[in-house]
mmCIF file of C-alpha atoms in Angstrom:
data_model
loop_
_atom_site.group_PDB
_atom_site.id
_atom_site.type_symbol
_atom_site.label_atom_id
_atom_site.label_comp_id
_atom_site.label_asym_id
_atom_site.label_seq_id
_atom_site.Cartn_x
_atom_site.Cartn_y
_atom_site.Cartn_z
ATOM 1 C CA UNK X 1 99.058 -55.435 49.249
ATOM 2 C CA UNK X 2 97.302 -56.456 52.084
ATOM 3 C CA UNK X 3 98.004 -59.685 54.483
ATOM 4 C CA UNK X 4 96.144 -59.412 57.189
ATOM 5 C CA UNK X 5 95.722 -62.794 58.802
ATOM 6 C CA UNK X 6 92.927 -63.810 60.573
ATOM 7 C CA UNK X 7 92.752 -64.422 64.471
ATOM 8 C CA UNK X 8 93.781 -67.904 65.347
ATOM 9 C CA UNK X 9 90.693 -69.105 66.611
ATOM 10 C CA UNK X 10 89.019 -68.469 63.366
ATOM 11 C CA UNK X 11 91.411 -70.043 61.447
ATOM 12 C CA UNK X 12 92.281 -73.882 60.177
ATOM 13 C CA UNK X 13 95.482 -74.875 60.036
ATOM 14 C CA UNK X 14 97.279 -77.632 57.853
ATOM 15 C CA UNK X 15 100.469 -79.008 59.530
ATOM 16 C CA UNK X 16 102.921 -81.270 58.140
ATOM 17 C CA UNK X 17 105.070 -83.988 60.263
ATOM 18 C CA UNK X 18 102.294 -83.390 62.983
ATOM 19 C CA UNK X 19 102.572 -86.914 64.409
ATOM 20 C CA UNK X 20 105.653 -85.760 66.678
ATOM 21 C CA UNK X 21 108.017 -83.123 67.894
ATOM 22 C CA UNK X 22 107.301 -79.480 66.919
ATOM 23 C CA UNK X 23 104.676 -80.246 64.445
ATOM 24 C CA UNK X 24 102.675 -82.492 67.490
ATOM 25 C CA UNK X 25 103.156 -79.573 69.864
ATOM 26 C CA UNK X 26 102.207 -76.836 67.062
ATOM 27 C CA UNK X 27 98.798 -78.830 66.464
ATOM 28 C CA UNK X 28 98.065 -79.626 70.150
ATOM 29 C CA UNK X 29 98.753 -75.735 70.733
ATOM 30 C CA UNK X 30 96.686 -74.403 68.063
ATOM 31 C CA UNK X 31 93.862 -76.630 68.955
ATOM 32 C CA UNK X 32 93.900 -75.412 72.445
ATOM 33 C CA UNK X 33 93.304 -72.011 70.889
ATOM 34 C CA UNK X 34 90.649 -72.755 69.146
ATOM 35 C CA UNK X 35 91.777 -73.529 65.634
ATOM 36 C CA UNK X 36 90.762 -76.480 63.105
ATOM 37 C CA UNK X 37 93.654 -78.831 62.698
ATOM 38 C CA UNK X 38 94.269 -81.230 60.110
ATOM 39 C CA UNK X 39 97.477 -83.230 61.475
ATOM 40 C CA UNK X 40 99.637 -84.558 58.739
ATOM 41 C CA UNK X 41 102.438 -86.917 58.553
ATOM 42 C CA UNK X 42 103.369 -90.900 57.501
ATOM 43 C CA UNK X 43 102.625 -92.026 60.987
ATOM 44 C CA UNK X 44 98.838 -93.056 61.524
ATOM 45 C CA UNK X 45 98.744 -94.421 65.255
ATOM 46 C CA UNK X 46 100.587 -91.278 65.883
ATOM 47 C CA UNK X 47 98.264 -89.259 64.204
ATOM 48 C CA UNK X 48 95.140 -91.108 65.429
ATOM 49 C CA UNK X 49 96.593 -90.490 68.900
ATOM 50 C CA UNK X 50 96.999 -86.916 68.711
ATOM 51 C CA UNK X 51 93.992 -86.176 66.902
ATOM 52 C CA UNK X 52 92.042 -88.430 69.566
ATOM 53 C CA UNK X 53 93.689 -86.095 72.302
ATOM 54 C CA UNK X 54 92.928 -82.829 71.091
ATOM 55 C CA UNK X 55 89.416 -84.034 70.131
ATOM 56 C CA UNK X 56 88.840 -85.508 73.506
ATOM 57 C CA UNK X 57 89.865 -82.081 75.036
ATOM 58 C CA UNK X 58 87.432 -80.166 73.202
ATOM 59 C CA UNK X 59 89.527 -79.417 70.098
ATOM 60 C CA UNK X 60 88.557 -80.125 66.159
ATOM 61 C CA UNK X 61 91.076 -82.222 64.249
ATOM 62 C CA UNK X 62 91.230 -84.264 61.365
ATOM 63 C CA UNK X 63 94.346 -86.258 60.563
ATOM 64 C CA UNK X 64 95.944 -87.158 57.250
ATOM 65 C CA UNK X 65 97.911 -90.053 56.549
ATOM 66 C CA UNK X 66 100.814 -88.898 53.802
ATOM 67 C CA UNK X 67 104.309 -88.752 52.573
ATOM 68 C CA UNK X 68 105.994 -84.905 52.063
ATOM 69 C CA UNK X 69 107.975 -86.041 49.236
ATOM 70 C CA UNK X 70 104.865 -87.059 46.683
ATOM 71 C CA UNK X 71 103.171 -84.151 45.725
ATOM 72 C CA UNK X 72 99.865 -86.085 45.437
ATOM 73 C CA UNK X 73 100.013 -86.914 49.168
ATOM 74 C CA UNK X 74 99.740 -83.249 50.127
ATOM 75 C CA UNK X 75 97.076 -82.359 47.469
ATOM 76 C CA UNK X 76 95.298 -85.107 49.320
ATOM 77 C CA UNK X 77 95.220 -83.311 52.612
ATOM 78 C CA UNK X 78 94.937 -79.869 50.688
ATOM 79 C CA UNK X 79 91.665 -81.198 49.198
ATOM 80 C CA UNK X 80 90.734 -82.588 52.948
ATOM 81 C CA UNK X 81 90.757 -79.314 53.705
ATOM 82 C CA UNK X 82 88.688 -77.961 51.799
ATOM 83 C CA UNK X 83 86.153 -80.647 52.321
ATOM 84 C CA UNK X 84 85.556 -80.502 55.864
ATOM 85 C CA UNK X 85 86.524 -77.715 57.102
ATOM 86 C CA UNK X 86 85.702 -75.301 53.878
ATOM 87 C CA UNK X 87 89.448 -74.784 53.318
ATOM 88 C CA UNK X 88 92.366 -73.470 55.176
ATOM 89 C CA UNK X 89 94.024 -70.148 56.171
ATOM 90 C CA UNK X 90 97.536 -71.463 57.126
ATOM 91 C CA UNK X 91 99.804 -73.903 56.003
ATOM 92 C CA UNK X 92 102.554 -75.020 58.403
ATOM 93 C CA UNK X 93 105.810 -76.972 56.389
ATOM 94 C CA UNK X 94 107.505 -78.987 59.282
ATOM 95 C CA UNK X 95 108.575 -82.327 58.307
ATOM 96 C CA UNK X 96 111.833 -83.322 58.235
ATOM 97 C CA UNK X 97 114.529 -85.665 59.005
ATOM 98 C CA UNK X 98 118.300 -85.553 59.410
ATOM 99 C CA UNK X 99 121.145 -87.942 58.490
ATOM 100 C CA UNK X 100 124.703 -88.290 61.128
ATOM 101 C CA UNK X 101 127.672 -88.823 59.142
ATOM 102 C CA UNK X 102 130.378 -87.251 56.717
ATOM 103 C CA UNK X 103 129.252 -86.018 53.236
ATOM 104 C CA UNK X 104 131.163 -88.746 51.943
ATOM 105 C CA UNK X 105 130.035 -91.540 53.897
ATOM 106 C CA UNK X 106 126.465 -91.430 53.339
ATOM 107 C CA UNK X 107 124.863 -93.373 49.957
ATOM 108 C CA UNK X 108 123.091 -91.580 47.531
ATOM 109 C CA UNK X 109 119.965 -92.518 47.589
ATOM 110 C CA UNK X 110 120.001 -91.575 51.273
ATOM 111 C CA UNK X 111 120.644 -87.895 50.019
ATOM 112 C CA UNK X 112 118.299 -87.973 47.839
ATOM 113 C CA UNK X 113 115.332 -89.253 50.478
ATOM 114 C CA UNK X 114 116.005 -86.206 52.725
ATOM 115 C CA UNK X 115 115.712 -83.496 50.438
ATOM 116 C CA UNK X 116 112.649 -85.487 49.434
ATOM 117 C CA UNK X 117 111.421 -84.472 53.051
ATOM 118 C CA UNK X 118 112.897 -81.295 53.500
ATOM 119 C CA UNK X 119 112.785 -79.339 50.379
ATOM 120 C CA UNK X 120 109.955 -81.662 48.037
ATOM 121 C CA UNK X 121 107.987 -81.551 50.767
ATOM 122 C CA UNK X 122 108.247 -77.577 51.380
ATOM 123 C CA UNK X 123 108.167 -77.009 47.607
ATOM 124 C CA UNK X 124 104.903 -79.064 47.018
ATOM 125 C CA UNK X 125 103.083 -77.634 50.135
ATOM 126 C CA UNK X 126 103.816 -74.092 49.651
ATOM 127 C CA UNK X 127 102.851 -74.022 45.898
ATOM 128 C CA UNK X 128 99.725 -76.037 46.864
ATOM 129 C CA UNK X 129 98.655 -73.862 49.783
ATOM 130 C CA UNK X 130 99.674 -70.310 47.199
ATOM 131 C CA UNK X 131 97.315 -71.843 45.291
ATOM 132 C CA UNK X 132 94.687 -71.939 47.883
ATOM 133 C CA UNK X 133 95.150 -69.216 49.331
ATOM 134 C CA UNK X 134 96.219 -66.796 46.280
ATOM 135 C CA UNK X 135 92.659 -65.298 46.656
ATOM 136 C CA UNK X 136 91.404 -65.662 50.220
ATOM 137 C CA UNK X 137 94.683 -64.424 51.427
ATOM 138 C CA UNK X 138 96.837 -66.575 54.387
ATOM 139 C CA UNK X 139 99.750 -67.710 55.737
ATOM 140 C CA UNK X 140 102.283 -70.264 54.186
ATOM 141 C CA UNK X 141 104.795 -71.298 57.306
ATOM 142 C CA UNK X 142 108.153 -72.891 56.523
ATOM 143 C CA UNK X 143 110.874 -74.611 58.902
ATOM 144 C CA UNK X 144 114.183 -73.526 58.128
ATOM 145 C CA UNK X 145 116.830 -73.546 60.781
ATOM 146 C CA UNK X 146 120.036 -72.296 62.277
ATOM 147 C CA UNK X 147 121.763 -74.229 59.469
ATOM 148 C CA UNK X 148 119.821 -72.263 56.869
ATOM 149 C CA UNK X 149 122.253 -69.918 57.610
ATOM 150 C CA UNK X 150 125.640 -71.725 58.955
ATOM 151 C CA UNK X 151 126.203 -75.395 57.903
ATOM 152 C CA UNK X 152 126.565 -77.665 60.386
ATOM 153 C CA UNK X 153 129.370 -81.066 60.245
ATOM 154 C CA UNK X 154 128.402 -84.440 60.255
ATOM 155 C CA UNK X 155 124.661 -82.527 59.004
ATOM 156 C CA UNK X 156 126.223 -81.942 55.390
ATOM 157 C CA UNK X 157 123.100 -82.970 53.514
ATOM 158 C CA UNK X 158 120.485 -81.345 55.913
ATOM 159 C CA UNK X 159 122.181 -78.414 56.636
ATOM 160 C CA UNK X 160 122.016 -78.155 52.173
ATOM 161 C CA UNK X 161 118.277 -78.865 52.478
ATOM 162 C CA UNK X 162 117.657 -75.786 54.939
ATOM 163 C CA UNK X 163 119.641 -73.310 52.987
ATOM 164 C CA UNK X 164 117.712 -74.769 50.283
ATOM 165 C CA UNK X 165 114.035 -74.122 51.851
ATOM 166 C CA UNK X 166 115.328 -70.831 52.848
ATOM 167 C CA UNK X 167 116.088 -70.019 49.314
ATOM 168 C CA UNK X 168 113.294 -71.431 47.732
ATOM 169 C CA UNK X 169 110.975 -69.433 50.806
ATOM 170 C CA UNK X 170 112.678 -65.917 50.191
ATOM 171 C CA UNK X 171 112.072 -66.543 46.428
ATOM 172 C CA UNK X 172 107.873 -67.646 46.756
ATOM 173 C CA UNK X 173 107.744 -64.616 49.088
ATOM 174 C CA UNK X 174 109.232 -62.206 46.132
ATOM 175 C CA UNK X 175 106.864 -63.300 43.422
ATOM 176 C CA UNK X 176 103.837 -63.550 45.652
ATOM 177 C CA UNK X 177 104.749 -60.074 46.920
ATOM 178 C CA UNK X 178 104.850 -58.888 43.078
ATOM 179 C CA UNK X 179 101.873 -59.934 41.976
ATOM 180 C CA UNK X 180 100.225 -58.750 44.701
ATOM 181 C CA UNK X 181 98.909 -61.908 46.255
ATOM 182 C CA UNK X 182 97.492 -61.608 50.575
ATOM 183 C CA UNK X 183 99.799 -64.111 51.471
ATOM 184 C CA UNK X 184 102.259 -64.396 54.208
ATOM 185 C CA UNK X 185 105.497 -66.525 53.583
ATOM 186 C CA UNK X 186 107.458 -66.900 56.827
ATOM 187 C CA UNK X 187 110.814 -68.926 57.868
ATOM 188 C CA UNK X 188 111.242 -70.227 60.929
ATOM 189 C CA UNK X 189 114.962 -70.748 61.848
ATOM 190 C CA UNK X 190 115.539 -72.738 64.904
ATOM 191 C CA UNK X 191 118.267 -73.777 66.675
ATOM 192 C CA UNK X 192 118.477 -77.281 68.072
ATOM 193 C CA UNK X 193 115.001 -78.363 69.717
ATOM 194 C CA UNK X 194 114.762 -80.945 72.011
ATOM 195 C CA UNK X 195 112.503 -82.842 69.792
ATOM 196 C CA UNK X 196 113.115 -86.989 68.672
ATOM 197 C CA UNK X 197 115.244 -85.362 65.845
ATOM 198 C CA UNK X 198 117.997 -87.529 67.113
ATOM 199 C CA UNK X 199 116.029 -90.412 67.212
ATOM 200 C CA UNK X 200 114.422 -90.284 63.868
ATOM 201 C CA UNK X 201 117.843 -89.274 61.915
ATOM 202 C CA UNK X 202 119.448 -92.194 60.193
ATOM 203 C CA UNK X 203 122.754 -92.864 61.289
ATOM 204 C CA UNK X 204 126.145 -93.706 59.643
ATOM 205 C CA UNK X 205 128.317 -93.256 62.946
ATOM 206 C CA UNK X 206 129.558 -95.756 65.580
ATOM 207 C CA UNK X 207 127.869 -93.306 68.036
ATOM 208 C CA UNK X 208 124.255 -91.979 69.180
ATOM 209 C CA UNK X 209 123.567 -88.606 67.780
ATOM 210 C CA UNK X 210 122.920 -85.614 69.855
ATOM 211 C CA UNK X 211 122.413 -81.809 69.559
ATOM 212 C CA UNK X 212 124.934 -79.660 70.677
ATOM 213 C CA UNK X 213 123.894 -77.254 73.581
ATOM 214 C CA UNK X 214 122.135 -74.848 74.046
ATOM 215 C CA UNK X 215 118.805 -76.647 73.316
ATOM 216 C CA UNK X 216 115.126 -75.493 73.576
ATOM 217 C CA UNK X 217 111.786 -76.390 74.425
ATOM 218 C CA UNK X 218 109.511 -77.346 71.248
ATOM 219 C CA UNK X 219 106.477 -75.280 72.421
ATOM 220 C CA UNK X 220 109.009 -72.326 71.905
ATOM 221 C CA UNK X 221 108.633 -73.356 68.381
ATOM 222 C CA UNK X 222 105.067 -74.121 68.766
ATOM 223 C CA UNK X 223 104.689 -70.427 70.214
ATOM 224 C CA UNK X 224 106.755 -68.901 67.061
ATOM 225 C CA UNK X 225 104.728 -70.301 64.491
ATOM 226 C CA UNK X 226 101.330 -69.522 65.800
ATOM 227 C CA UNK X 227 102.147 -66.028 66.278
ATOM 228 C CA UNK X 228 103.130 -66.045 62.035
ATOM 229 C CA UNK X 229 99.739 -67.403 61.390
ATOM 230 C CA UNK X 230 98.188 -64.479 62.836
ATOM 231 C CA UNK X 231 101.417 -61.730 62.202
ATOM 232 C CA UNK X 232 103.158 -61.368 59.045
ATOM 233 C CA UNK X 233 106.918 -61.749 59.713
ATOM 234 C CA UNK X 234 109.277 -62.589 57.051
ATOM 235 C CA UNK X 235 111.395 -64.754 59.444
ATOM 236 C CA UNK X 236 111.783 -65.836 62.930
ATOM 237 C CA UNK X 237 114.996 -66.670 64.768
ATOM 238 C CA UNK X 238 114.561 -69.485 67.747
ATOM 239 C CA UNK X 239 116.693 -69.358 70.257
ATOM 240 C CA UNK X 240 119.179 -66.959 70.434
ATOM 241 C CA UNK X 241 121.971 -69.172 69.637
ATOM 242 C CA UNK X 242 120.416 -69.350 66.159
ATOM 243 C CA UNK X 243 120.146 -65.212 65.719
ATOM 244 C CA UNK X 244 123.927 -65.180 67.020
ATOM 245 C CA UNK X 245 125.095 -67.797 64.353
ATOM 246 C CA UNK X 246 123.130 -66.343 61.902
ATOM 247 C CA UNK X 247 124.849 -63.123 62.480
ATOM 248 C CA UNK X 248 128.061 -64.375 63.012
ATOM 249 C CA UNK X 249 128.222 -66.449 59.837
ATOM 250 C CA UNK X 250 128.251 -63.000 57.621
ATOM 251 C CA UNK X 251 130.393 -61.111 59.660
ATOM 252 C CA UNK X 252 133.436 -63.939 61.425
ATOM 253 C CA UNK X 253 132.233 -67.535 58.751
ATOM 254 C CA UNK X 254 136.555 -68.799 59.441
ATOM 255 C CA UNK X 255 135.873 -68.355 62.917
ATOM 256 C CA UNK X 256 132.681 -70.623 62.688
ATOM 257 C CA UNK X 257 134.365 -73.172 60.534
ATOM 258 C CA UNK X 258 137.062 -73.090 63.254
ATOM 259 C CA UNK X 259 134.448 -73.852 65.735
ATOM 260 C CA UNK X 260 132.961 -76.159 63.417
ATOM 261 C CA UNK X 261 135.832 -78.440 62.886
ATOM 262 C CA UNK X 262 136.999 -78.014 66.890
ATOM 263 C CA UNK X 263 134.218 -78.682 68.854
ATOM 264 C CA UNK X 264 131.033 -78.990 66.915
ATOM 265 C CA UNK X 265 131.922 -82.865 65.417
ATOM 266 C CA UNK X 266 132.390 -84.080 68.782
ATOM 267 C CA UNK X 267 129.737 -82.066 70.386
ATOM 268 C CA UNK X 268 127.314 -84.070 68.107
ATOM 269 C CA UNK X 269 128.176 -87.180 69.577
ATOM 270 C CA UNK X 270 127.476 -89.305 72.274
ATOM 271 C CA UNK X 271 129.559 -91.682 74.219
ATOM 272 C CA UNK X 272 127.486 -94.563 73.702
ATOM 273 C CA UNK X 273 127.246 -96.802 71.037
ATOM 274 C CA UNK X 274 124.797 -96.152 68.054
ATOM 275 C CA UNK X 275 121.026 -97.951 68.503
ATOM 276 C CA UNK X 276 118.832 -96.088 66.450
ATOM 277 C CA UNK X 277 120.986 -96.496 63.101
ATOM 278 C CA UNK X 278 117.949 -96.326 60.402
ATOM 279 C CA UNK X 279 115.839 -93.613 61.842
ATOM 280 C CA UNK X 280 112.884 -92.485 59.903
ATOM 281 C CA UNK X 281 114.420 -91.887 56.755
ATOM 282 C CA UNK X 282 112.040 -94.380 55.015
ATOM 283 C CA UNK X 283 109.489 -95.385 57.373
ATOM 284 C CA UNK X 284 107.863 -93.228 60.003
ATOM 285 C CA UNK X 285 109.570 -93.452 63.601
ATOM 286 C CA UNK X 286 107.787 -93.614 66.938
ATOM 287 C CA UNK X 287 105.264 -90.939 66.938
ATOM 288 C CA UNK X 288 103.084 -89.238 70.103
ATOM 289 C CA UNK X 289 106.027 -87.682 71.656
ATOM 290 C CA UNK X 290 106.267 -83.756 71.534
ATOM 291 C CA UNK X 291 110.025 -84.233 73.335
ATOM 292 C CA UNK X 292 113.104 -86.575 72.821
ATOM 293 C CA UNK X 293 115.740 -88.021 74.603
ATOM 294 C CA UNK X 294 117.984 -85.150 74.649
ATOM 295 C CA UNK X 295 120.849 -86.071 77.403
ATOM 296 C CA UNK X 296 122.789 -83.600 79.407
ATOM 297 C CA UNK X 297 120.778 -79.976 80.603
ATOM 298 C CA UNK X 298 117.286 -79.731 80.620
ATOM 299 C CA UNK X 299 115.382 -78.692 77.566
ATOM 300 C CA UNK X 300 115.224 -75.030 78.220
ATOM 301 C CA UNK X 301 112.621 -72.062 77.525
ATOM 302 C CA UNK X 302 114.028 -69.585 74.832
ATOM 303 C CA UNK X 303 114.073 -65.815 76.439
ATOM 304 C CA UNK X 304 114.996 -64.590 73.221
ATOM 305 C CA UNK X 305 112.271 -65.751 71.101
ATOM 306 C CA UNK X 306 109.816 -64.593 74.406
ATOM 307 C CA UNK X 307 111.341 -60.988 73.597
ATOM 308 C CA UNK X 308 110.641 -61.132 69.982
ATOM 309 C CA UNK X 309 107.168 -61.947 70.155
ATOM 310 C CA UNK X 310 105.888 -60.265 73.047
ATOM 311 C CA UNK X 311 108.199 -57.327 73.330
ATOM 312 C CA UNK X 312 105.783 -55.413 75.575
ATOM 313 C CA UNK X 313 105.105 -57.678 78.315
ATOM 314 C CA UNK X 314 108.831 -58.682 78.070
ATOM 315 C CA UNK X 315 110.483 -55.390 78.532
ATOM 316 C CA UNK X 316 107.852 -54.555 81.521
ATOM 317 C CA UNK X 317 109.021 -57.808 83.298
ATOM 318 C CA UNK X 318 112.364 -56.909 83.029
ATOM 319 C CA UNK X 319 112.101 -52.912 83.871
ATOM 320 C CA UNK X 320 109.897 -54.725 87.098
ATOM 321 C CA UNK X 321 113.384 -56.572 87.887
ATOM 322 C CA UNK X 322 115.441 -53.469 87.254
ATOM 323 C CA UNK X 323 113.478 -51.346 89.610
ATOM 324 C CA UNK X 324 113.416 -54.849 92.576
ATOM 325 C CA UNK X 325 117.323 -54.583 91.978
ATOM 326 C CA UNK X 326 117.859 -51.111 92.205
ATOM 327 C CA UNK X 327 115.412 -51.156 95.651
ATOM 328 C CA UNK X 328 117.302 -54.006 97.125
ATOM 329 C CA UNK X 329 120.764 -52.666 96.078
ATOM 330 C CA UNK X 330 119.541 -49.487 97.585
ATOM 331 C CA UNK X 331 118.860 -50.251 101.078
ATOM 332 C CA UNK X 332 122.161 -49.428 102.860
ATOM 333 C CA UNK X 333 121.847 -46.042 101.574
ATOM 334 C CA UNK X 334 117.288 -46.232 102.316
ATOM 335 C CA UNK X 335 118.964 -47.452 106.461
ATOM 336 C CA UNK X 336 121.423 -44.591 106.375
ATOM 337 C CA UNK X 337 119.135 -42.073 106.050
ATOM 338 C CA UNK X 338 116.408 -43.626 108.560
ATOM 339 C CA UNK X 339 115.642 -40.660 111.376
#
């Protein structure tokens, strides 16, 4: 079977929850690149925004106003797609939304509306892009994260949704693999981004949410998923906080649950009060911002993910700061032997 993806700049890519955070910076980056962009997500003056920047900077982008969870809403943009800009190559799955508060806590129906988001929404766009793309060949592009692998307190029903994509991704990517079909079917597993997750996640504590450190910069997501769209990788770790917990949940899961119920409950909260108690759950938040409000250490660049997807470049920068350590650590003995 052969998946070989096309270089970026000949490509057009569909992205999902583009109106803000990694989905924003994925579009503005791809654009920059040279790509066709169709921007999707429930927010239009953030979408008319962003698709007015990238346009006015030389870019092509169309924008898409639609909800994950309804199936017809994505066949929309699908069929957008295919009408201006002759179809697409990849598909990028990015929307989603959190909840704070214990399992128990939290209403059904409030359950329900994020795996709407977070699975619905991956399920409906990655069958409608296989679709698409089951002949041409492509990329589909789905984001998982660090709890699609460890689940996460006060995150009960989001960290179920991620294991949930990741299940329902490593399943797609079996049966398009056995039928033979060119396409690509990557996770992306992040750890916590310093995105307006916090913001847009509805909240049932007497707190403000945050992420727990360490946190990372959203165009290290960005980066991830544009190299997928043009590399076949079954998955992608972000951060390496997330490829440690990953690890670390098959090999020492009581020692994470220790950690879990120690330090990660309170490490998720804030001392102020809460402000931004109904999120986005049901009606799109504040969109145009690539970044939140993250308190505490600056947003920070992954090394990690650098590593994985330029390996080359990476390991000569750091045999370059070797060899500049061994020379300085070197000069006593370089002054002893001056004649």
């Amino acid at each position: 079977m052969s998946r070989t993806l096309k270089p970026l700049h000949q490509q057009t890519l569909v992205v999902t929850g583009a109106s803000s955070g990694i989905g924003l910076a994925t579009a503005q980056m791809a654009a920059r690149r040279g790509a066709r962009v169709l921007l999707v997500a429930r927010d239009e003056s953030g979408l008319a925004a962003a698709t007015r920047q990238i346009v006015d900077e030389g870019g092509q982008a169309m924008y898409v106003v639609a909800d994950v969870g309804r199936r017809e809403d994505l066949q929309l943009a699908a069929d957008t797609a295919i009408e201006n800009f002759g179809g697409f190559d990849t598909w990028v799955n990015n929307a989603g939304v959190s909840i704070w508060g214990k399992l128990e806590d939290v209403r059904d129906r409030d359950h329900q509306r994020l795996f709407e988001t977070n699975f619905w929404g991956v399920v409906y766009g990655s069958t409608i892009a296989a679709a698409h793309l089951r002949d041409k060949g492509g990329a589909i592009i789905n984001l998982g994260s660090m709890a699609s692998d460890r689940a996460i307190p006060l995150q009960g029903m989001y960290s179920a949704s991620k294991h949930a994509v990741k299940g329902f991704t490593d399943s797609l990517r079996m049966e398009l693999e056995e039928e033979g079909a060119p396409i690509s079917v990557t996770l992306i597993k992040p750890a916590g981004i310093g995105t307006p997750f916090t913001e847009h996640a509805k909240n049932y504590t007497d707190h403000e949410p945050r992420l727990p450190p360490p946190v990372y910069r959203p165009e290290d997501v960005a980066e991830a998923i544009l190299y997928a769209a043009e590399h076949p990788r079954r998955d992608l770790f972000i951060g390496s906080a997330s490829k440690m917990m990953g690890s670390a949940s098959n090999h020492v899961p009581g020692l994470l649950d220790w950690i879990g119920r120690k330090l990660l409950v309170k490490a998720q909260l804030r001392d102020e009060a809460a402000q931004h108690r109904q999120g986005a759950l049901y009606e799109p938040g504040g969109g145009g911002r690539v970044r939140g409000d993250h308190p505490g250490q600056v947003v920070r660049p992954s090394l990690y993910t650098k590593a994985m997807l330029h390996p080359k470049s990476t390991g000569a920068v750091v045999v370059a700061g070797l060899a500049a350590l061994a020379w300085v650590a070197s000069g006593p003995l370089r002054r002893r032997h001056v004649w």
